[in-house]
Amino acid sequence: MNNKIENLKQAIIDGDQDSARLISEELLGEGLDPLMTIEECVYPAVSVVGERFEKGEYFLTELMLSAEAMKIAVAIFMSKIDKGKNGQGLGRKGTILLGTVKGDVHEIGKNLVATMLRVNGFDVHDAGKDVPSAEFLKQAKAVNADIIGLSALMTNTMQNQREVITYLKENNIETYQVIVGGAPTSQDWADKIEADGWAPDAPSAVSLAEKVIKKE
Ligand code: B1M
């Protein structure tokens, strides 16, 4: 494996933002595929950081430093994805309002999903993180969304995906297709809360959105 990929992985684990920036830029300069680099490097680093935090080897400070390094690397790679594919006459496939649910500030995965949807022809409106359930509806109306996308990274906050869907149902709103995702979620969970679809990662969120918008 490319040594720099290993070094970037280590920089993220160490929360070394300067090295993460430098190595990410170097890797892009070498022409590596940005999405593949995220998969080969950022994801494994994330698992190490997550595991260490779970075992109590890392505290919140380390988690936050690693998250910053991760954000820098992902932003550098995403800028390349944006520049690489945007404006290639993809046409608009639909409008998606995407956000991380109430109580949850994890946004790196959601941002990656937003980029992939954008470069694949969707209009994506980012509702942000820690978004109250009613706010999703308010913003979906404002942007005339076809799809509402809900990201959740924690077992307690994934319940708020259900809350948004229940809120829509209780108010008899069937206008929007709702898709869900995030590490603790699954197809079973999506079925249970009656979401219109679930995707495990950013590339599959694109195919899901394409399918859901055609109401297949
Ligand atoms: Co936190 N965190 N965190 N964290 N964090 C996790 C999620 C955790 C699993 C770590 C652990 O214990 N192993 C754990 C949750 C445990 C649980 O579920 N019960 C946890 C915890 C506990 C916490 C705090 C409570 C810690 C504390 O304060 N004591 C706190 C919560 C704050 C809050 O939200 N209220 C907290 C805080 C943070 C930071 C702020 C430090 C930081 C986030 C920074 C940021 O986003 N700006 C952070 C980080 C970085 C993580 C880990 C290490 C990495 C998350 C990440 O960015 N992954 C995470 C451990 C882990 O995941 N192994 C952890 C990279 C990203 C590319 O992947 O987000 O999964 P992911 O997104 C993927 C897919 O899931 C999917 O596609 C994406 C791209 O492929 N996807 C979708 C995501 N959304 C989708 C939507 C879709 C479709 C697909 O359609 C709509």
mmCIF file of C-alpha atoms and ligand atoms in Angstrom:
data_model
loop_
_atom_site.group_PDB
_atom_site.id
_atom_site.type_symbol
_atom_site.label_atom_id
_atom_site.label_comp_id
_atom_site.label_asym_id
_atom_site.label_seq_id
_atom_site.Cartn_x
_atom_site.Cartn_y
_atom_site.Cartn_z
ATOM 1 C CA MET A 1 0.000 0.000 0.000
ATOM 2 C CA ASN A 2 1.092 3.592 -0.687
ATOM 3 C CA ASN A 3 3.087 4.753 2.344
ATOM 4 C CA LYS A 4 1.370 8.107 2.313
ATOM 5 C CA ILE A 5 -2.005 6.412 2.790
ATOM 6 C CA GLU A 6 -0.628 4.730 5.893
ATOM 7 C CA ASN A 7 0.781 8.091 7.040
ATOM 8 C CA LEU A 8 -2.530 9.842 6.506
ATOM 9 C CA LYS A 9 -4.320 7.114 8.424
ATOM 10 C CA GLN A 10 -1.846 7.585 11.270
ATOM 11 C CA ALA A 11 -2.201 11.402 11.159
ATOM 12 C CA ILE A 12 -5.980 11.030 11.585
ATOM 13 C CA ILE A 13 -5.549 8.555 14.433
ATOM 14 C CA ASP A 14 -3.061 10.949 16.091
ATOM 15 C CA GLY A 15 -5.295 13.970 15.453
ATOM 16 C CA ASP A 16 -2.412 15.654 13.640
ATOM 17 C CA GLN A 17 -4.234 18.208 11.509
ATOM 18 C CA ASP A 18 -1.179 19.723 9.793
ATOM 19 C CA SER A 19 0.063 16.353 8.597
ATOM 20 C CA ALA A 20 -3.457 15.314 7.571
ATOM 21 C CA ARG A 21 -3.744 18.432 5.388
ATOM 22 C CA LEU A 22 -0.295 18.074 3.884
ATOM 23 C CA ILE A 23 -0.534 14.360 3.075
ATOM 24 C CA SER A 24 -4.088 14.671 1.692
ATOM 25 C CA GLU A 25 -2.955 17.416 -0.669
ATOM 26 C CA GLU A 26 0.058 15.355 -1.714
ATOM 27 C CA LEU A 27 -2.115 12.314 -2.374
ATOM 28 C CA LEU A 28 -4.487 14.359 -4.506
ATOM 29 C CA GLY A 29 -1.485 15.764 -6.387
ATOM 30 C CA GLU A 30 -0.444 12.190 -7.158
ATOM 31 C CA GLY A 31 -3.785 11.696 -8.856
ATOM 32 C CA LEU A 32 -5.242 9.137 -6.474
ATOM 33 C CA ASP A 33 -8.965 8.581 -6.700
ATOM 34 C CA PRO A 34 -10.462 10.699 -3.877
ATOM 35 C CA LEU A 35 -13.312 8.357 -3.012
ATOM 36 C CA MET A 36 -11.063 5.310 -2.987
ATOM 37 C CA THR A 37 -8.597 7.155 -0.763
ATOM 38 C CA ILE A 38 -11.369 8.040 1.686
ATOM 39 C CA GLU A 39 -12.403 4.388 1.744
ATOM 40 C CA GLU A 40 -8.882 3.000 2.115
ATOM 41 C CA CYS A 41 -7.639 5.516 4.569
ATOM 42 C CA VAL A 42 -10.243 7.582 6.379
ATOM 43 C CA TYR A 43 -12.638 4.700 7.135
ATOM 44 C CA PRO A 44 -9.990 2.428 8.699
ATOM 45 C CA ALA A 45 -8.690 5.377 10.737
ATOM 46 C CA VAL A 46 -12.229 6.102 11.932
ATOM 47 C CA SER A 47 -12.627 2.511 13.152
ATOM 48 C CA VAL A 48 -9.388 2.708 15.121
ATOM 49 C CA VAL A 49 -10.391 6.025 16.708
ATOM 50 C CA GLY A 50 -13.912 4.737 17.461
ATOM 51 C CA GLU A 51 -12.527 1.537 19.028
ATOM 52 C CA ARG A 52 -10.025 3.420 21.191
ATOM 53 C CA PHE A 53 -12.768 5.765 22.374
ATOM 54 C CA GLU A 54 -15.033 2.827 23.164
ATOM 55 C CA LYS A 55 -12.265 1.089 25.154
ATOM 56 C CA GLY A 56 -11.523 4.273 27.096
ATOM 57 C CA GLU A 57 -8.046 4.583 25.536
ATOM 58 C CA TYR A 58 -9.111 7.850 23.894
ATOM 59 C CA PHE A 59 -11.028 10.607 25.643
ATOM 60 C CA LEU A 60 -13.239 13.270 24.090
ATOM 61 C CA THR A 61 -10.251 15.547 23.430
ATOM 62 C CA GLU A 62 -8.510 12.894 21.329
ATOM 63 C CA LEU A 63 -11.786 12.056 19.594
ATOM 64 C CA MET A 64 -12.265 15.714 18.696
ATOM 65 C CA LEU A 65 -8.699 16.139 17.448
ATOM 66 C CA SER A 66 -9.036 13.055 15.259
ATOM 67 C CA ALA A 67 -12.412 14.304 14.007
ATOM 68 C CA GLU A 68 -10.827 17.630 12.985
ATOM 69 C CA ALA A 69 -8.018 15.838 11.127
ATOM 70 C CA MET A 70 -10.614 13.595 9.484
ATOM 71 C CA LYS A 71 -12.739 16.597 8.469
ATOM 72 C CA ILE A 72 -9.730 18.277 6.868
ATOM 73 C CA ALA A 73 -8.824 15.163 4.863
ATOM 74 C CA VAL A 74 -12.405 14.493 3.770
ATOM 75 C CA ALA A 75 -12.919 18.171 2.783
ATOM 76 C CA ILE A 76 -9.778 18.104 0.623
ATOM 77 C CA PHE A 77 -10.878 14.912 -1.137
ATOM 78 C CA MET A 78 -14.465 16.117 -1.492
ATOM 79 C CA SER A 79 -13.342 19.350 -3.161
ATOM 80 C CA LYS A 80 -11.720 17.201 -5.815
ATOM 81 C CA ILE A 81 -14.876 15.128 -6.260
ATOM 82 C CA ASP A 82 -16.898 18.372 -6.600
ATOM 83 C CA LYS A 83 -14.540 19.881 -9.157
ATOM 84 C CA GLY A 84 -14.139 16.626 -11.000
ATOM 85 C CA LYS A 85 -17.739 15.868 -11.709
ATOM 86 C CA ASN A 86 -19.723 19.075 -11.372
ATOM 87 C CA GLY A 87 -20.999 20.799 -14.456
ATOM 88 C CA GLN A 88 -20.784 17.768 -16.684
ATOM 89 C CA GLY A 89 -24.353 18.174 -17.860
ATOM 90 C CA LEU A 90 -25.792 15.730 -15.365
ATOM 91 C CA GLY A 91 -29.121 17.528 -15.158
ATOM 92 C CA ARG A 92 -31.164 17.833 -12.026
ATOM 93 C CA LYS A 93 -32.535 14.594 -10.739
ATOM 94 C CA GLY A 94 -34.431 16.008 -7.789
ATOM 95 C CA THR A 95 -34.194 17.983 -4.591
ATOM 96 C CA ILE A 96 -33.026 16.513 -1.310
ATOM 97 C CA LEU A 97 -33.057 18.025 2.124
ATOM 98 C CA LEU A 98 -30.358 16.314 4.145
ATOM 99 C CA GLY A 99 -29.537 16.676 7.810
ATOM 100 C CA THR A 100 -28.363 14.950 10.970
ATOM 101 C CA VAL A 101 -31.210 14.396 13.404
ATOM 102 C CA LYS A 102 -31.860 16.098 16.722
ATOM 103 C CA GLY A 103 -29.312 15.476 19.468
ATOM 104 C CA ASP A 104 -26.604 14.348 17.046
ATOM 105 C CA VAL A 105 -23.696 16.524 15.912
ATOM 106 C CA HIS A 106 -21.916 13.945 13.730
ATOM 107 C CA GLU A 107 -21.746 15.482 10.280
ATOM 108 C CA ILE A 108 -18.755 14.072 8.390
ATOM 109 C CA GLY A 109 -20.698 11.162 6.871
ATOM 110 C CA LYS A 110 -23.688 13.365 6.097
ATOM 111 C CA ASN A 111 -21.405 15.827 4.287
ATOM 112 C CA LEU A 112 -19.917 13.004 2.255
ATOM 113 C CA VAL A 113 -23.398 11.806 1.293
ATOM 114 C CA ALA A 114 -24.312 15.398 0.307
ATOM 115 C CA THR A 115 -21.264 15.684 -1.958
ATOM 116 C CA MET A 116 -21.923 12.367 -3.670
ATOM 117 C CA LEU A 117 -25.566 13.289 -4.284
ATOM 118 C CA ARG A 118 -24.599 16.711 -5.624
ATOM 119 C CA VAL A 119 -22.006 15.441 -8.064
ATOM 120 C CA ASN A 120 -24.541 12.897 -9.257
ATOM 121 C CA GLY A 121 -27.100 15.499 -10.221
ATOM 122 C CA PHE A 122 -29.222 16.136 -7.141
ATOM 123 C CA ASP A 123 -29.942 19.525 -5.632
ATOM 124 C CA VAL A 124 -28.941 19.057 -2.019
ATOM 125 C CA HIS A 125 -29.956 21.433 0.742
ATOM 126 C CA ASP A 126 -27.979 20.867 3.900
ATOM 127 C CA ALA A 127 -30.161 21.305 6.986
ATOM 128 C CA GLY A 128 -27.067 20.899 9.161
ATOM 129 C CA LYS A 129 -26.704 18.827 12.311
ATOM 130 C CA ASP A 130 -28.753 18.447 15.501
ATOM 131 C CA VAL A 131 -31.872 19.338 13.510
ATOM 132 C CA PRO A 132 -35.222 19.269 15.380
ATOM 133 C CA SER A 133 -37.852 17.050 13.732
ATOM 134 C CA ALA A 134 -40.280 19.861 12.910
ATOM 135 C CA GLU A 135 -37.441 21.824 11.312
ATOM 136 C CA PHE A 136 -37.023 19.103 8.669
ATOM 137 C CA LEU A 137 -40.605 19.648 7.560
ATOM 138 C CA LYS A 138 -40.262 23.432 7.609
ATOM 139 C CA GLN A 139 -37.131 23.338 5.466
ATOM 140 C CA ALA A 140 -38.448 20.609 3.147
ATOM 141 C CA LYS A 141 -41.427 22.839 2.377
ATOM 142 C CA ALA A 142 -39.198 25.861 1.859
ATOM 143 C CA VAL A 143 -36.951 24.139 -0.692
ATOM 144 C CA ASN A 144 -39.742 22.036 -2.212
ATOM 145 C CA ALA A 145 -37.853 18.834 -1.515
ATOM 146 C CA ASP A 146 -38.641 15.487 -3.115
ATOM 147 C CA ILE A 147 -36.671 13.562 -0.516
ATOM 148 C CA ILE A 148 -35.792 14.123 3.116
ATOM 149 C CA GLY A 149 -32.537 12.398 4.107
ATOM 150 C CA LEU A 150 -31.898 11.700 7.778
ATOM 151 C CA SER A 151 -28.479 10.835 9.120
ATOM 152 C CA ALA A 152 -27.908 9.483 12.654
ATOM 153 C CA LEU A 153 -24.685 8.179 14.182
ATOM 154 C CA MET A 154 -25.782 7.103 17.627
ATOM 155 C CA THR A 155 -28.104 4.409 18.876
ATOM 156 C CA ASN A 156 -30.021 6.931 20.962
ATOM 157 C CA THR A 157 -30.383 9.540 18.197
ATOM 158 C CA MET A 158 -31.449 7.072 15.499
ATOM 159 C CA GLN A 159 -34.766 7.109 17.383
ATOM 160 C CA ASN A 160 -35.177 10.652 16.100
ATOM 161 C CA GLN A 161 -35.317 9.339 12.530
ATOM 162 C CA ARG A 162 -38.474 7.569 13.630
ATOM 163 C CA GLU A 163 -39.668 10.791 15.263
ATOM 164 C CA VAL A 164 -39.447 12.697 11.955
ATOM 165 C CA ILE A 165 -41.361 9.966 10.095
ATOM 166 C CA THR A 166 -44.018 9.791 12.823
ATOM 167 C CA TYR A 167 -44.303 13.571 12.751
ATOM 168 C CA LEU A 168 -44.942 13.510 8.989
ATOM 169 C CA LYS A 169 -47.488 10.702 9.325
ATOM 170 C CA GLU A 170 -49.333 12.357 12.217
ATOM 171 C CA ASN A 171 -49.644 15.488 10.148
ATOM 172 C CA ASN A 172 -50.835 13.483 7.111
ATOM 173 C CA ILE A 173 -47.894 14.616 5.030
ATOM 174 C CA GLU A 174 -47.100 12.128 2.305
ATOM 175 C CA THR A 175 -45.348 14.602 0.006
ATOM 176 C CA TYR A 176 -41.813 13.546 0.862
ATOM 177 C CA GLN A 177 -39.910 10.313 0.484
ATOM 178 C CA VAL A 178 -37.772 9.740 3.554
ATOM 179 C CA ILE A 179 -34.424 7.955 3.388
ATOM 180 C CA VAL A 180 -32.241 7.136 6.367
ATOM 181 C CA GLY A 181 -28.636 6.183 7.023
ATOM 182 C CA GLY A 182 -25.760 6.304 9.479
ATOM 183 C CA ALA A 183 -23.564 3.702 11.171
ATOM 184 C CA PRO A 184 -26.054 2.245 13.708
ATOM 185 C CA THR A 185 -28.922 2.022 11.185
ATOM 186 C CA SER A 186 -29.843 -0.900 8.930
ATOM 187 C CA GLN A 187 -32.408 -2.026 6.387
ATOM 188 C CA ASP A 188 -34.304 -3.682 9.252
ATOM 189 C CA TRP A 189 -34.385 -0.414 11.137
ATOM 190 C CA ALA A 190 -35.570 1.475 8.051
ATOM 191 C CA ASP A 191 -38.371 -1.081 7.564
ATOM 192 C CA LYS A 192 -39.328 -0.853 11.211
ATOM 193 C CA ILE A 193 -39.731 2.917 11.149
ATOM 194 C CA GLU A 194 -41.356 2.800 7.690
ATOM 195 C CA ALA A 195 -38.719 4.854 5.941
ATOM 196 C CA ASP A 196 -38.774 4.771 2.145
ATOM 197 C CA GLY A 197 -35.202 3.551 1.977
ATOM 198 C CA TRP A 198 -31.859 2.959 3.668
ATOM 199 C CA ALA A 199 -28.311 3.226 2.386
ATOM 200 C CA PRO A 200 -25.147 1.993 4.107
ATOM 201 C CA ASP A 201 -22.780 4.526 2.528
ATOM 202 C CA ALA A 202 -22.489 7.580 0.310
ATOM 203 C CA PRO A 203 -22.320 5.840 -3.094
ATOM 204 C CA SER A 204 -25.345 3.684 -2.306
ATOM 205 C CA ALA A 205 -27.226 6.769 -1.081
ATOM 206 C CA VAL A 206 -27.057 7.978 -4.702
ATOM 207 C CA SER A 207 -28.571 4.806 -6.175
ATOM 208 C CA LEU A 208 -31.160 4.788 -3.404
ATOM 209 C CA ALA A 209 -32.164 8.398 -4.097
ATOM 210 C CA GLU A 210 -32.430 7.631 -7.816
ATOM 211 C CA LYS A 211 -34.660 4.645 -7.088
ATOM 212 C CA VAL A 212 -36.790 6.383 -4.484
ATOM 213 C CA ILE A 213 -37.412 9.434 -6.643
ATOM 214 C CA LYS A 214 -38.810 7.195 -9.385
ATOM 215 C CA LYS A 215 -40.948 5.546 -6.669
ATOM 216 C CA GLU A 216 -39.615 2.144 -7.787
HETATM 217 CO CO1 B1M B 1 -18.766 10.466 18.233
HETATM 218 N N1 B1M B 1 -19.530 8.721 18.588
HETATM 219 N N2 B1M B 1 -19.556 11.184 19.863
HETATM 220 N N3 B1M B 1 -17.896 12.130 17.763
HETATM 221 N N4 B1M B 1 -17.868 9.494 16.888
HETATM 222 C C1 B1M B 1 -19.362 7.691 17.581
HETATM 223 C C2 B1M B 1 -20.526 7.687 16.601
HETATM 224 C C3 B1M B 1 -19.284 6.373 18.475
HETATM 225 C C4 B1M B 1 -19.736 5.102 17.724
HETATM 226 C C5 B1M B 1 -17.852 6.229 19.048
HETATM 227 C C6 B1M B 1 -17.696 4.985 19.904
HETATM 228 O O1 B1M B 1 -18.090 4.978 21.030
HETATM 229 N N5 B1M B 1 -17.150 3.920 19.329
HETATM 230 C C7 B1M B 1 -20.220 6.760 19.678
HETATM 231 C C8 B1M B 1 -21.701 6.429 19.523
HETATM 232 C C9 B1M B 1 -22.103 5.213 20.327
HETATM 233 C C10 B1M B 1 -23.565 4.940 20.216
HETATM 234 O O2 B1M B 1 -24.116 4.790 19.192
HETATM 235 N N6 B1M B 1 -24.228 4.849 21.300
HETATM 236 C C11 B1M B 1 -19.982 8.268 19.757
HETATM 237 C C12 B1M B 1 -20.231 9.051 20.915
HETATM 238 C C13 B1M B 1 -20.677 8.293 22.145
HETATM 239 C C14 B1M B 1 -20.073 10.448 20.941
HETATM 240 C C15 B1M B 1 -20.348 11.410 22.105
HETATM 241 C C16 B1M B 1 -21.607 11.117 22.933
HETATM 242 C C17 B1M B 1 -19.085 11.437 22.987
HETATM 243 C C18 B1M B 1 -19.225 12.254 24.257
HETATM 244 O O3 B1M B 1 -19.513 13.428 24.226
HETATM 245 N N7 B1M B 1 -19.020 11.579 25.361
HETATM 246 C C19 B1M B 1 -20.452 12.753 21.368
HETATM 247 C C20 B1M B 1 -21.877 12.974 20.874
HETATM 248 C C21 B1M B 1 -22.199 14.392 20.577
HETATM 249 C C22 B1M B 1 -23.576 14.498 19.967
HETATM 250 O O4 B1M B 1 -23.771 14.143 18.826
HETATM 251 N N8 B1M B 1 -24.532 14.977 20.739
HETATM 252 C C23 B1M B 1 -19.582 12.514 20.182
HETATM 253 C C24 B1M B 1 -18.865 13.519 19.533
HETATM 254 C C25 B1M B 1 -18.065 13.324 18.437
HETATM 255 C C26 B1M B 1 -17.179 14.423 17.826
HETATM 256 C C27 B1M B 1 -17.849 15.790 17.849
HETATM 257 C C28 B1M B 1 -15.890 14.486 18.606
HETATM 258 C C29 B1M B 1 -16.882 13.793 16.414
HETATM 259 C C30 B1M B 1 -17.841 14.277 15.298
HETATM 260 C C31 B1M B 1 -17.278 15.455 14.539
HETATM 261 C C32 B1M B 1 -18.142 15.870 13.381
HETATM 262 O O5 B1M B 1 -18.886 15.109 12.757
HETATM 263 N N9 B1M B 1 -18.039 17.158 13.105
HETATM 264 C C33 B1M B 1 -17.121 12.308 16.669
HETATM 265 C C34 B1M B 1 -16.613 11.274 15.828
HETATM 266 C C35 B1M B 1 -15.664 11.696 14.726
HETATM 267 C C36 B1M B 1 -17.001 9.917 15.973
HETATM 268 C C37 B1M B 1 -16.490 8.679 15.193
HETATM 269 C C38 B1M B 1 -15.091 8.355 15.709
HETATM 270 C C39 B1M B 1 -16.461 8.802 13.688
HETATM 271 C C40 B1M B 1 -17.773 9.273 13.008
HETATM 272 C C41 B1M B 1 -17.482 9.654 11.568
HETATM 273 O O6 B1M B 1 -17.317 10.807 11.218
HETATM 274 N N10 B1M B 1 -17.316 8.632 10.691
HETATM 275 C C42 B1M B 1 -17.553 7.584 15.608
HETATM 276 C C43 B1M B 1 -16.985 6.176 15.696
HETATM 277 C C44 B1M B 1 -17.141 5.381 14.416
HETATM 278 O O7 B1M B 1 -17.923 5.710 13.535
HETATM 279 N N11 B1M B 1 -16.452 4.297 14.341
HETATM 280 C C45 B1M B 1 -18.188 8.187 16.809
HETATM 281 C C46 B1M B 1 -16.858 8.820 9.302
HETATM 282 C C47 B1M B 1 -18.036 8.953 8.348
HETATM 283 C C48 B1M B 1 -17.521 9.085 6.929
HETATM 284 O O8 B1M B 1 -18.802 7.784 8.456
HETATM 285 O O9 B1M B 1 -20.608 8.999 9.708
HETATM 286 O O10 B1M B 1 -20.692 6.471 9.442
HETATM 287 P P1 B1M B 1 -20.334 7.800 8.910
HETATM 288 O O11 B1M B 1 -21.135 8.009 7.522
HETATM 289 C C49 B1M B 1 -21.160 7.030 6.498
HETATM 290 C C50 B1M B 1 -22.334 6.038 6.616
HETATM 291 O O12 B1M B 1 -22.796 5.859 7.927
HETATM 292 C C51 B1M B 1 -23.363 6.572 5.665
HETATM 293 O O13 B1M B 1 -22.577 7.150 4.637
HETATM 294 C C52 B1M B 1 -21.449 7.802 5.215
HETATM 295 C C53 B1M B 1 -20.342 7.818 4.213
HETATM 296 O O14 B1M B 1 -20.072 6.544 3.692
HETATM 297 N N12 B1M B 1 -24.350 7.572 6.090
HETATM 298 C C54 B1M B 1 -25.515 7.710 5.394
HETATM 299 C C55 B1M B 1 -24.311 8.498 7.045
HETATM 300 N N13 B1M B 1 -25.427 9.247 7.004
HETATM 301 C C56 B1M B 1 -26.184 8.780 6.000
HETATM 302 C C57 B1M B 1 -27.435 9.196 5.517
HETATM 303 C C58 B1M B 1 -27.984 8.511 4.444
HETATM 304 C C59 B1M B 1 -27.314 7.437 3.854
HETATM 305 C C60 B1M B 1 -26.065 7.023 4.318
HETATM 306 O O15 B1M B 1 -29.169 8.817 3.904
HETATM 307 C C61 B1M B 1 -29.891 9.905 4.410
#
